[in-house]
PDB file of N, CA and C in Angstrom:
ATOM      1  N   UNK A   1       0.862  -1.179   0.000  1.00 89.00           N
ATOM      2  CA  UNK A   1       0.000   0.000   0.000  1.00 89.00           C
ATOM      3  C   UNK A   1       0.899   1.230   0.000  1.00 89.00           C
ATOM      4  N   UNK A   2       0.633   2.121  -0.899  1.00 93.00           N
ATOM      5  CA  UNK A   2       1.397   3.363  -0.975  1.00 93.00           C
ATOM      6  C   UNK A   2       0.639   4.464  -0.233  1.00 93.00           C
ATOM      7  N   UNK A   3       0.867   4.541   1.071  1.00 97.00           N
ATOM      8  CA  UNK A   3       0.169   5.524   1.904  1.00 97.00           C
ATOM      9  C   UNK A   3       0.763   6.910   1.705  1.00 97.00           C
ATOM     10  N   UNK A   4      -0.106   7.908   1.702  1.00 98.00           N
ATOM     11  CA  UNK A   4       0.288   9.312   1.768  1.00 98.00           C
ATOM     12  C   UNK A   4      -0.122   9.766   3.163  1.00 98.00           C
ATOM     13  N   UNK A   5       0.825  10.207   3.974  1.00 98.00           N
ATOM     14  CA  UNK A   5       0.496  10.643   5.328  1.00 98.00           C
ATOM     15  C   UNK A   5      -0.336  11.918   5.277  1.00 98.00           C
ATOM     16  N   UNK A   6      -1.469  11.885   5.957  1.00 98.00           N
ATOM     17  CA  UNK A   6      -2.362  13.036   6.051  1.00 98.00           C
ATOM     18  C   UNK A   6      -2.093  13.725   7.384  1.00 98.00           C
ATOM     19  N   UNK A   7      -1.512  14.938   7.305  1.00 97.00           N
ATOM     20  CA  UNK A   7      -1.088  15.618   8.529  1.00 97.00           C
ATOM     21  C   UNK A   7      -1.526  17.075   8.610  1.00 97.00           C
ATOM     22  N   UNK A   8      -2.111  17.628   7.530  1.00 97.00           N
ATOM     23  CA  UNK A   8      -2.461  19.050   7.554  1.00 97.00           C
ATOM     24  C   UNK A   8      -3.855  19.301   6.977  1.00 97.00           C
ATOM     25  N   UNK A   9      -4.453  20.393   7.407  1.00 96.00           N
ATOM     26  CA  UNK A   9      -5.746  20.806   6.859  1.00 96.00           C
ATOM     27  C   UNK A   9      -5.629  21.195   5.388  1.00 96.00           C
ATOM     28  N   UNK A  10      -4.460  21.699   5.001  1.00 97.00           N
ATOM     29  CA  UNK A  10      -4.242  22.060   3.599  1.00 97.00           C
ATOM     30  C   UNK A  10      -4.367  20.822   2.701  1.00 97.00           C
ATOM     31  N   UNK A  11      -3.928  19.682   3.197  1.00 97.00           N
ATOM     32  CA  UNK A  11      -4.058  18.450   2.431  1.00 97.00           C
ATOM     33  C   UNK A  11      -5.527  18.084   2.205  1.00 97.00           C
ATOM     34  N   UNK A  12      -6.380  18.405   3.159  1.00 96.00           N
ATOM     35  CA  UNK A  12      -7.811  18.111   2.979  1.00 96.00           C
ATOM     36  C   UNK A  12      -8.368  18.863   1.784  1.00 96.00           C
ATOM     37  N   UNK A  13      -7.974  20.111   1.628  1.00 96.00           N
ATOM     38  CA  UNK A  13      -8.424  20.890   0.475  1.00 96.00           C
ATOM     39  C   UNK A  13      -7.865  20.294  -0.812  1.00 96.00           C
ATOM     40  N   UNK A  14      -6.614  19.844  -0.771  1.00 98.00           N
ATOM     41  CA  UNK A  14      -6.023  19.196  -1.944  1.00 98.00           C
ATOM     42  C   UNK A  14      -6.760  17.903  -2.281  1.00 98.00           C
ATOM     43  N   UNK A  15      -7.155  17.168  -1.246  1.00 98.00           N
ATOM     44  CA  UNK A  15      -7.921  15.937  -1.461  1.00 98.00           C
ATOM     45  C   UNK A  15      -9.236  16.257  -2.161  1.00 98.00           C
ATOM     46  N   UNK A  16      -9.918  17.291  -1.698  1.00 97.00           N
ATOM     47  CA  UNK A  16     -11.180  17.704  -2.343  1.00 97.00           C
ATOM     48  C   UNK A  16     -10.946  18.024  -3.815  1.00 97.00           C
ATOM     49  N   UNK A  17      -9.897  18.803  -4.087  1.00 98.00           N
ATOM     50  CA  UNK A  17      -9.603  19.201  -5.466  1.00 98.00           C
ATOM     51  C   UNK A  17      -9.244  17.991  -6.326  1.00 98.00           C
ATOM     52  N   UNK A  18      -8.380  17.125  -5.820  1.00 98.00           N
ATOM     53  CA  UNK A  18      -7.948  15.951  -6.581  1.00 98.00           C
ATOM     54  C   UNK A  18      -9.091  14.969  -6.800  1.00 98.00           C
ATOM     55  N   UNK A  19     -10.083  15.003  -5.901  1.00 97.00           N
ATOM     56  CA  UNK A  19     -11.192  14.052  -5.998  1.00 97.00           C
ATOM     57  C   UNK A  19     -12.095  14.319  -7.199  1.00 97.00           C
ATOM     58  N   UNK A  20     -11.924  15.466  -7.844  1.00 97.00           N
ATOM     59  CA  UNK A  20     -12.691  15.729  -9.066  1.00 97.00           C
ATOM     60  C   UNK A  20     -12.082  15.002 -10.258  1.00 97.00           C
ATOM     61  N   UNK A  21     -10.835  14.583 -10.117  1.00 96.00           N
ATOM     62  CA  UNK A  21     -10.152  13.873 -11.188  1.00 96.00           C
ATOM     63  C   UNK A  21     -10.096  12.365 -10.946  1.00 96.00           C
ATOM     64  N   UNK A  22      -9.898  11.981  -9.678  1.00 96.00           N
ATOM     65  CA  UNK A  22      -9.873  10.564  -9.329  1.00 96.00           C
ATOM     66  C   UNK A  22     -10.225  10.420  -7.855  1.00 96.00           C
ATOM     67  N   UNK A  23     -10.776   9.269  -7.473  1.00 97.00           N
ATOM     68  CA  UNK A  23     -11.179   9.066  -6.075  1.00 97.00           C
ATOM     69  C   UNK A  23      -9.984   9.168  -5.123  1.00 97.00           C
ATOM     70  N   UNK A  24     -10.257   9.716  -3.950  1.00 97.00           N
ATOM     71  CA  UNK A  24      -9.277   9.844  -2.881  1.00 97.00           C
ATOM     72  C   UNK A  24      -9.793   9.032  -1.701  1.00 97.00           C
ATOM     73  N   UNK A  25      -8.920   8.252  -1.094  1.00 98.00           N
ATOM     74  CA  UNK A  25      -9.318   7.377   0.004  1.00 98.00           C
ATOM     75  C   UNK A  25      -8.567   7.796   1.265  1.00 98.00           C
ATOM     76  N   UNK A  26      -9.299   7.971   2.356  1.00 98.00           N
ATOM     77  CA  UNK A  26      -8.698   8.307   3.649  1.00 98.00           C
ATOM     78  C   UNK A  26      -8.932   7.145   4.599  1.00 98.00           C
ATOM     79  N   UNK A  27      -7.839   6.649   5.179  1.00 98.00           N
ATOM     80  CA  UNK A  27      -7.930   5.601   6.198  1.00 98.00           C
ATOM     81  C   UNK A  27      -7.584   6.229   7.539  1.00 98.00           C
ATOM     82  N   UNK A  28      -8.558   6.260   8.439  1.00 97.00           N
ATOM     83  CA  UNK A  28      -8.360   6.792   9.789  1.00 97.00           C
ATOM     84  C   UNK A  28      -8.006   5.629  10.703  1.00 97.00           C
ATOM     85  N   UNK A  29      -6.820   5.696  11.292  1.00 96.00           N
ATOM     86  CA  UNK A  29      -6.260   4.573  12.035  1.00 96.00           C
ATOM     87  C   UNK A  29      -5.855   4.994  13.441  1.00 96.00           C
ATOM     88  N   UNK A  30      -6.257   4.181  14.420  1.00 94.00           N
ATOM     89  CA  UNK A  30      -5.804   4.368  15.792  1.00 94.00           C
ATOM     90  C   UNK A  30      -4.674   3.383  16.056  1.00 94.00           C
ATOM     91  N   UNK A  31      -3.501   3.927  16.346  1.00 91.00           N
ATOM     92  CA  UNK A  31      -2.336   3.072  16.594  1.00 91.00           C
ATOM     93  C   UNK A  31      -2.452   2.325  17.921  1.00 91.00           C
ATOM     94  N   UNK A  32      -3.460   2.636  18.726  1.00 93.00           N
ATOM     95  CA  UNK A  32      -3.662   1.972  20.025  1.00 93.00           C
ATOM     96  C   UNK A  32      -4.761   0.928  20.005  1.00 93.00           C
ATOM     97  N   UNK A  33      -5.324   0.678  18.833  1.00 93.00           N
ATOM     98  CA  UNK A  33      -6.491  -0.212  18.738  1.00 93.00           C
ATOM     99  C   UNK A  33      -6.148  -1.454  17.918  1.00 93.00           C
ATOM    100  N   UNK A  34      -6.362  -2.617  18.492  1.00 94.00           N
ATOM    101  CA  UNK A  34      -6.035  -3.861  17.786  1.00 94.00           C
ATOM    102  C   UNK A  34      -6.943  -4.085  16.575  1.00 94.00           C
ATOM    103  N   UNK A  35      -8.190  -3.681  16.659  1.00 94.00           N
ATOM    104  CA  UNK A  35      -9.100  -3.829  15.517  1.00 94.00           C
ATOM    105  C   UNK A  35      -8.629  -2.941  14.370  1.00 94.00           C
ATOM    106  N   UNK A  36      -8.200  -1.736  14.700  1.00 95.00           N
ATOM    107  CA  UNK A  36      -7.679  -0.829  13.684  1.00 95.00           C
ATOM    108  C   UNK A  36      -6.415  -1.410  13.043  1.00 95.00           C
ATOM    109  N   UNK A  37      -5.563  -2.001  13.850  1.00 95.00           N
ATOM    110  CA  UNK A  37      -4.337  -2.623  13.323  1.00 95.00           C
ATOM    111  C   UNK A  37      -4.670  -3.782  12.398  1.00 95.00           C
ATOM    112  N   UNK A  38      -5.697  -4.563  12.740  1.00 94.00           N
ATOM    113  CA  UNK A  38      -6.110  -5.667  11.869  1.00 94.00           C
ATOM    114  C   UNK A  38      -6.649  -5.137  10.542  1.00 94.00           C
ATOM    115  N   UNK A  39      -7.443  -4.064  10.589  1.00 95.00           N
ATOM    116  CA  UNK A  39      -7.988  -3.485   9.358  1.00 95.00           C
ATOM    117  C   UNK A  39      -6.856  -2.965   8.469  1.00 95.00           C
ATOM    118  N   UNK A  40      -5.890  -2.297   9.077  1.00 95.00           N
ATOM    119  CA  UNK A  40      -4.745  -1.772   8.324  1.00 95.00           C
ATOM    120  C   UNK A  40      -3.951  -2.912   7.698  1.00 95.00           C
ATOM    121  N   UNK A  41      -3.710  -3.954   8.459  1.00 95.00           N
ATOM    122  CA  UNK A  41      -2.970  -5.107   7.958  1.00 95.00           C
ATOM    123  C   UNK A  41      -3.703  -5.756   6.784  1.00 95.00           C
ATOM    124  N   UNK A  42      -5.022  -5.882   6.899  1.00 93.00           N
ATOM    125  CA  UNK A  42      -5.823  -6.462   5.817  1.00 93.00           C
ATOM    126  C   UNK A  42      -5.693  -5.632   4.541  1.00 93.00           C
ATOM    127  N   UNK A  43      -5.715  -4.306   4.678  1.00 95.00           N
ATOM    128  CA  UNK A  43      -5.549  -3.443   3.512  1.00 95.00           C
ATOM    129  C   UNK A  43      -4.161  -3.614   2.900  1.00 95.00           C
ATOM    130  N   UNK A  44      -3.152  -3.685   3.747  1.00 95.00           N
ATOM    131  CA  UNK A  44      -1.783  -3.748   3.263  1.00 95.00           C
ATOM    132  C   UNK A  44      -1.429  -5.102   2.642  1.00 95.00           C
ATOM    133  N   UNK A  45      -2.152  -6.148   2.988  1.00 94.00           N
ATOM    134  CA  UNK A  45      -1.906  -7.465   2.392  1.00 94.00           C
ATOM    135  C   UNK A  45      -2.504  -7.576   0.995  1.00 94.00           C
ATOM    136  N   UNK A  46      -3.460  -6.715   0.687  1.00 92.00           N
ATOM    137  CA  UNK A  46      -4.113  -6.767  -0.617  1.00 92.00           C
ATOM    138  C   UNK A  46      -3.376  -5.934  -1.654  1.00 92.00           C
ATOM    139  N   UNK A  47      -3.885  -5.987  -2.869  1.00 92.00           N
ATOM    140  CA  UNK A  47      -3.329  -5.181  -3.950  1.00 92.00           C
ATOM    141  C   UNK A  47      -4.066  -3.849  -4.005  1.00 92.00           C
ATOM    142  N   UNK A  48      -3.310  -2.768  -3.924  1.00 91.00           N
ATOM    143  CA  UNK A  48      -3.918  -1.443  -3.948  1.00 91.00           C
ATOM    144  C   UNK A  48      -4.614  -1.228  -5.288  1.00 91.00           C
ATOM    145  N   UNK A  49      -5.896  -0.882  -5.267  1.00 91.00           N
ATOM    146  CA  UNK A  49      -6.606  -0.614  -6.521  1.00 91.00           C
ATOM    147  C   UNK A  49      -5.971   0.564  -7.269  1.00 91.00           C
ATOM    148  N   UNK A  50      -5.958   0.462  -8.576  1.00 91.00           N
ATOM    149  CA  UNK A  50      -5.418   1.523  -9.429  1.00 91.00           C
ATOM    150  C   UNK A  50      -6.398   2.692  -9.501  1.00 91.00           C
ATOM    151  N   UNK A  51      -5.864   3.855  -9.810  1.00 93.00           N
ATOM    152  CA  UNK A  51      -6.716   5.005 -10.103  1.00 93.00           C
ATOM    153  C   UNK A  51      -7.231   5.758  -8.906  1.00 93.00           C
ATOM    154  N   UNK A  52      -6.571   5.623  -7.767  1.00 96.00           N
ATOM    155  CA  UNK A  52      -6.982   6.373  -6.585  1.00 96.00           C
ATOM    156  C   UNK A  52      -5.788   6.543  -5.655  1.00 96.00           C
ATOM    157  N   UNK A  53      -5.836   7.584  -4.834  1.00 97.00           N
ATOM    158  CA  UNK A  53      -4.787   7.839  -3.849  1.00 97.00           C
ATOM    159  C   UNK A  53      -5.281   7.392  -2.480  1.00 97.00           C
ATOM    160  N   UNK A  54      -4.366   6.844  -1.681  1.00 98.00           N
ATOM    161  CA  UNK A  54      -4.694   6.366  -0.342  1.00 98.00           C
ATOM    162  C   UNK A  54      -3.952   7.200   0.701  1.00 98.00           C
ATOM    163  N   UNK A  55      -4.718   7.841   1.574  1.00 98.00           N
ATOM    164  CA  UNK A  55      -4.162   8.667   2.647  1.00 98.00           C
ATOM    165  C   UNK A  55      -4.296   7.933   3.973  1.00 98.00           C
ATOM    166  N   UNK A  56      -3.288   8.097   4.812  1.00 97.00           N
ATOM    167  CA  UNK A  56      -3.238   7.476   6.135  1.00 97.00           C
ATOM    168  C   UNK A  56      -3.293   8.582   7.179  1.00 97.00           C
ATOM    169  N   UNK A  57      -4.285   8.521   8.061  1.00 97.00           N
ATOM    170  CA  UNK A  57      -4.437   9.507   9.126  1.00 97.00           C
ATOM    171  C   UNK A  57      -4.287   8.815  10.471  1.00 97.00           C
ATOM    172  N   UNK A  58      -3.213   9.148  11.184  1.00 97.00           N
ATOM    173  CA  UNK A  58      -2.949   8.611  12.526  1.00 97.00           C
ATOM    174  C   UNK A  58      -3.806   9.405  13.513  1.00 97.00           C
ATOM    175  N   UNK A  59      -4.863   8.767  14.027  1.00 94.00           N
ATOM    176  CA  UNK A  59      -5.814   9.462  14.904  1.00 94.00           C
ATOM    177  C   UNK A  59      -5.191   9.929  16.217  1.00 94.00           C
ATOM    178  N   UNK A  60      -4.212   9.209  16.707  1.00 94.00           N
ATOM    179  CA  UNK A  60      -3.597   9.579  17.981  1.00 94.00           C
ATOM    180  C   UNK A  60      -2.745  10.836  17.808  1.00 94.00           C
ATOM    181  N   UNK A  61      -1.962  10.867  16.752  1.00 96.00           N
ATOM    182  CA  UNK A  61      -1.083  12.011  16.511  1.00 96.00           C
ATOM    183  C   UNK A  61      -1.831  13.214  15.938  1.00 96.00           C
ATOM    184  N   UNK A  62      -2.973  12.957  15.291  1.00 95.00           N
ATOM    185  CA  UNK A  62      -3.693  14.026  14.575  1.00 95.00           C
ATOM    186  C   UNK A  62      -5.161  14.103  15.010  1.00 95.00           C
ATOM    187  N   UNK A  63      -5.398  14.209  16.302  1.00 94.00           N
ATOM    188  CA  UNK A  63      -6.784  14.223  16.817  1.00 94.00           C
ATOM    189  C   UNK A  63      -7.623  15.357  16.223  1.00 94.00           C
ATOM    190  N   UNK A  64      -7.076  16.544  16.207  1.00 95.00           N
ATOM    191  CA  UNK A  64      -7.830  17.691  15.688  1.00 95.00           C
ATOM    192  C   UNK A  64      -8.143  17.521  14.206  1.00 95.00           C
ATOM    193  N   UNK A  65      -7.173  17.050  13.453  1.00 96.00           N
ATOM    194  CA  UNK A  65      -7.385  16.838  12.024  1.00 96.00           C
ATOM    195  C   UNK A  65      -8.442  15.758  11.787  1.00 96.00           C
ATOM    196  N   UNK A  66      -8.451  14.732  12.614  1.00 95.00           N
ATOM    197  CA  UNK A  66      -9.456  13.688  12.502  1.00 95.00           C
ATOM    198  C   UNK A  66     -10.863  14.257  12.705  1.00 95.00           C
ATOM    199  N   UNK A  67     -11.010  15.145  13.668  1.00 94.00           N
ATOM    200  CA  UNK A  67     -12.310  15.798  13.903  1.00 94.00           C
ATOM    201  C   UNK A  67     -12.701  16.659  12.708  1.00 94.00           C
ATOM    202  N   UNK A  68     -11.722  17.336  12.129  1.00 96.00           N
ATOM    203  CA  UNK A  68     -11.982  18.170  10.952  1.00 96.00           C
ATOM    204  C   UNK A  68     -12.451  17.313   9.782  1.00 96.00           C
ATOM    205  N   UNK A  69     -11.847  16.157   9.591  1.00 96.00           N
ATOM    206  CA  UNK A  69     -12.265  15.243   8.526  1.00 96.00           C
ATOM    207  C   UNK A  69     -13.729  14.857   8.719  1.00 96.00           C
ATOM    208  N   UNK A  70     -14.094  14.478   9.937  1.00 94.00           N
ATOM    209  CA  UNK A  70     -15.477  14.087  10.219  1.00 94.00           C
ATOM    210  C   UNK A  70     -16.442  15.237   9.923  1.00 94.00           C
ATOM    211  N   UNK A  71     -16.089  16.440  10.353  1.00 95.00           N
ATOM    212  CA  UNK A  71     -16.947  17.605  10.115  1.00 95.00           C
ATOM    213  C   UNK A  71     -17.016  17.955   8.631  1.00 95.00           C
ATOM    214  N   UNK A  72     -15.866  18.062   7.990  1.00 94.00           N
ATOM    215  CA  UNK A  72     -15.822  18.496   6.586  1.00 94.00           C
ATOM    216  C   UNK A  72     -16.547  17.545   5.642  1.00 94.00           C
ATOM    217  N   UNK A  73     -16.490  16.253   5.947  1.00 95.00           N
ATOM    218  CA  UNK A  73     -17.099  15.278   5.050  1.00 95.00           C
ATOM    219  C   UNK A  73     -18.401  14.695   5.593  1.00 95.00           C
ATOM    220  N   UNK A  74     -18.910  15.292   6.689  1.00 94.00           N
ATOM    221  CA  UNK A  74     -20.226  14.953   7.252  1.00 94.00           C
ATOM    222  C   UNK A  74     -20.383  13.455   7.537  1.00 94.00           C
ATOM    223  N   UNK A  75     -19.388  12.902   8.258  1.00 95.00           N
ATOM    224  CA  UNK A  75     -19.463  11.505   8.676  1.00 95.00           C
ATOM    225  C   UNK A  75     -19.250  11.443  10.182  1.00 95.00           C
ATOM    226  N   UNK A  76     -19.798  10.417  10.796  1.00 91.00           N
ATOM    227  CA  UNK A  76     -19.544  10.193  12.209  1.00 91.00           C
ATOM    228  C   UNK A  76     -18.123   9.694  12.370  1.00 91.00           C
ATOM    229  N   UNK A  77     -17.455  10.137  13.424  1.00 89.00           N
ATOM    230  CA  UNK A  77     -16.100   9.669  13.685  1.00 89.00           C
ATOM    231  C   UNK A  77     -16.136   8.225  14.143  1.00 89.00           C
ATOM    232  N   UNK A  78     -15.321   7.391  13.489  1.00 90.00           N
ATOM    233  CA  UNK A  78     -15.149   6.013  13.914  1.00 90.00           C
ATOM    234  C   UNK A  78     -13.688   5.656  13.736  1.00 90.00           C
ATOM    235  N   UNK A  79     -13.283   4.581  14.367  1.00 91.00           N
ATOM    236  CA  UNK A  79     -11.908   4.128  14.251  1.00 91.00           C
ATOM    237  C   UNK A  79     -11.880   2.617  14.375  1.00 91.00           C
ATOM    238  N   UNK A  80     -11.324   1.947  13.390  1.00 96.00           N
ATOM    239  CA  UNK A  80     -10.795   2.462  12.135  1.00 96.00           C
ATOM    240  C   UNK A  80     -11.934   2.853  11.205  1.00 96.00           C
ATOM    241  N   UNK A  81     -11.597   3.655  10.209  1.00 97.00           N
ATOM    242  CA  UNK A  81     -12.623   4.128   9.276  1.00 97.00           C
ATOM    243  C   UNK A  81     -11.985   4.406   7.924  1.00 97.00           C
ATOM    244  N   UNK A  82     -12.723   4.104   6.878  1.00 97.00           N
ATOM    245  CA  UNK A  82     -12.292   4.418   5.523  1.00 97.00           C
ATOM    246  C   UNK A  82     -13.315   5.364   4.918  1.00 97.00           C
ATOM    247  N   UNK A  83     -12.834   6.384   4.221  1.00 97.00           N
ATOM    248  CA  UNK A  83     -13.703   7.324   3.523  1.00 97.00           C
ATOM    249  C   UNK A  83     -13.264   7.392   2.075  1.00 97.00           C
ATOM    250  N   UNK A  84     -14.222   7.396   1.161  1.00 97.00           N
ATOM    251  CA  UNK A  84     -13.934   7.598  -0.253  1.00 97.00           C
ATOM    252  C   UNK A  84     -14.481   8.964  -0.636  1.00 97.00           C
ATOM    253  N   UNK A  85     -13.599   9.805  -1.162  1.00 97.00           N
ATOM    254  CA  UNK A  85     -13.962  11.165  -1.546  1.00 97.00           C
ATOM    255  C   UNK A  85     -13.978  11.253  -3.071  1.00 97.00           C
ATOM    256  N   UNK A  86     -15.123  11.676  -3.611  1.00 97.00           N
ATOM    257  CA  UNK A  86     -15.273  11.885  -5.052  1.00 97.00           C
ATOM    258  C   UNK A  86     -15.994  13.208  -5.255  1.00 97.00           C
ATOM    259  N   UNK A  87     -15.494  13.994  -6.191  1.00 96.00           N
ATOM    260  CA  UNK A  87     -16.102  15.286  -6.503  1.00 96.00           C
ATOM    261  C   UNK A  87     -16.329  16.132  -5.251  1.00 96.00           C
ATOM    262  N   UNK A  88     -15.368  16.057  -4.326  1.00 96.00           N
ATOM    263  CA  UNK A  88     -15.397  16.893  -3.132  1.00 96.00           C
ATOM    264  C   UNK A  88     -16.235  16.387  -1.984  1.00 96.00           C
ATOM    265  N   UNK A  89     -16.907  15.256  -2.163  1.00 96.00           N
ATOM    266  CA  UNK A  89     -17.800  14.733  -1.130  1.00 96.00           C
ATOM    267  C   UNK A  89     -17.442  13.307  -0.757  1.00 96.00           C
ATOM    268  N   UNK A  90     -17.775  12.939   0.466  1.00 96.00           N
ATOM    269  CA  UNK A  90     -17.608  11.555   0.893  1.00 96.00           C
ATOM    270  C   UNK A  90     -18.779  10.755   0.321  1.00 96.00           C
ATOM    271  N   UNK A  91     -18.467   9.786  -0.527  1.00 96.00           N
ATOM    272  CA  UNK A  91     -19.503   8.976  -1.167  1.00 96.00           C
ATOM    273  C   UNK A  91     -19.650   7.605  -0.517  1.00 96.00           C
ATOM    274  N   UNK A  92     -18.696   7.271   0.362  1.00 96.00           N
ATOM    275  CA  UNK A  92     -18.742   5.969   1.028  1.00 96.00           C
ATOM    276  C   UNK A  92     -17.862   6.035   2.261  1.00 96.00           C
ATOM    277  N   UNK A  93     -18.347   5.449   3.346  1.00 96.00           N
ATOM    278  CA  UNK A  93     -17.494   5.267   4.511  1.00 96.00           C
ATOM    279  C   UNK A  93     -17.848   3.935   5.161  1.00 96.00           C
ATOM    280  N   UNK A  94     -16.833   3.334   5.751  1.00 96.00           N
ATOM    281  CA  UNK A  94     -17.013   2.053   6.427  1.00 96.00           C
ATOM    282  C   UNK A  94     -16.061   2.009   7.604  1.00 96.00           C
ATOM    283  N   UNK A  95     -16.385   1.147   8.553  1.00 95.00           N
ATOM    284  CA  UNK A  95     -15.513   1.034   9.718  1.00 95.00           C
ATOM    285  C   UNK A  95     -15.372  -0.428  10.128  1.00 95.00           C
ATOM    286  N   UNK A  96     -14.400  -0.647  10.967  1.00 92.00           N
ATOM    287  CA  UNK A  96     -14.106  -1.951  11.565  1.00 92.00           C
ATOM    288  C   UNK A  96     -13.993  -3.052  10.508  1.00 92.00           C
ATOM    289  N   UNK A  97     -14.699  -4.163  10.687  1.00 90.00           N
ATOM    290  CA  UNK A  97     -14.546  -5.300   9.782  1.00 90.00           C
ATOM    291  C   UNK A  97     -15.173  -5.062   8.411  1.00 90.00           C
ATOM    292  N   UNK A  98     -15.906  -3.977   8.238  1.00 93.00           N
ATOM    293  CA  UNK A  98     -16.497  -3.657   6.936  1.00 93.00           C
ATOM    294  C   UNK A  98     -15.481  -3.007   5.990  1.00 93.00           C
ATOM    295  N   UNK A  99     -14.265  -2.762   6.459  1.00 95.00           N
ATOM    296  CA  UNK A  99     -13.227  -2.157   5.617  1.00 95.00           C
ATOM    297  C   UNK A  99     -12.588  -3.256   4.783  1.00 95.00           C
ATOM    298  N   UNK A 100     -12.896  -3.250   3.470  1.00 93.00           N
ATOM    299  CA  UNK A 100     -12.372  -4.260   2.559  1.00 93.00           C
ATOM    300  C   UNK A 100     -11.972  -3.600   1.238  1.00 93.00           C
ATOM    301  N   UNK A 101     -10.837  -4.031   0.694  1.00 93.00           N
ATOM    302  CA  UNK A 101     -10.347  -3.446  -0.555  1.00 93.00           C
ATOM    303  C   UNK A 101     -11.335  -3.615  -1.700  1.00 93.00           C
ATOM    304  N   UNK A 102     -12.002  -4.751  -1.784  1.00 92.00           N
ATOM    305  CA  UNK A 102     -12.977  -4.961  -2.858  1.00 92.00           C
ATOM    306  C   UNK A 102     -14.083  -3.916  -2.803  1.00 92.00           C
ATOM    307  N   UNK A 103     -14.592  -3.652  -1.605  1.00 93.00           N
ATOM    308  CA  UNK A 103     -15.647  -2.649  -1.452  1.00 93.00           C
ATOM    309  C   UNK A 103     -15.130  -1.258  -1.788  1.00 93.00           C
ATOM    310  N   UNK A 104     -13.912  -0.970  -1.360  1.00 93.00           N
ATOM    311  CA  UNK A 104     -13.318   0.339  -1.673  1.00 93.00           C
ATOM    312  C   UNK A 104     -13.238   0.515  -3.187  1.00 93.00           C
ATOM    313  N   UNK A 105     -12.710  -0.482  -3.874  1.00 92.00           N
ATOM    314  CA  UNK A 105     -12.576  -0.392  -5.322  1.00 92.00           C
ATOM    315  C   UNK A 105     -13.940  -0.248  -6.002  1.00 92.00           C
ATOM    316  N   UNK A 106     -14.911  -1.039  -5.567  1.00 91.00           N
ATOM    317  CA  UNK A 106     -16.242  -0.986  -6.192  1.00 91.00           C
ATOM    318  C   UNK A 106     -16.889   0.376  -6.007  1.00 91.00           C
ATOM    319  N   UNK A 107     -16.823   0.939  -4.806  1.00 89.00           N
ATOM    320  CA  UNK A 107     -17.443   2.236  -4.554  1.00 89.00           C
ATOM    321  C   UNK A 107     -16.664   3.373  -5.171  1.00 89.00           C
ATOM    322  N   UNK A 108     -15.371   3.280  -5.155  1.00 87.00           N
ATOM    323  CA  UNK A 108     -14.536   4.370  -5.694  1.00 87.00           C
ATOM    324  C   UNK A 108     -14.655   4.469  -7.203  1.00 87.00           C
ATOM    325  N   UNK A 109     -14.785   3.340  -7.861  1.00 82.00           N
ATOM    326  CA  UNK A 109     -14.793   3.349  -9.319  1.00 82.00           C
ATOM    327  C   UNK A 109     -16.189   3.370  -9.914  1.00 82.00           C
ATOM    328  N   UNK A 110     -17.209   3.277  -9.070  1.00 82.00           N
ATOM    329  CA  UNK A 110     -18.594   3.365  -9.552  1.00 82.00           C
ATOM    330  C   UNK A 110     -18.859   4.796 -10.015  1.00 82.00           C
ATOM    331  N   UNK A 111     -19.646   4.925 -11.049  1.00 58.00           N
ATOM    332  CA  UNK A 111     -19.942   6.275 -11.562  1.00 58.00           C
ATOM    333  C   UNK A 111     -21.088   6.916 -10.856  1.00 58.00           C
TER     334      UNK A 111
END
């Protein structure tokens, strides 16, 4: 998995802009949670779908940014959580065991 570390609010605006050209995926991860670690491991064992960028947000190190993500994209905060951003909006989010690469690819590439 080619993660892009998400550490600034400026990156959120870039994600919105880039999402008009291709889907952007944000993975919110708690480094203190075993379920989150399992979800991350499951993602990393799979083949990263083509045509989208994957961002990694460390919830422990970036608490404020995590709250901003939830507010900006109108989703409830969960951990672990995956968000798919297309055309500036969150079109899909999932958490815990519902985080699967197949679902990410299907939702991200759906028109």
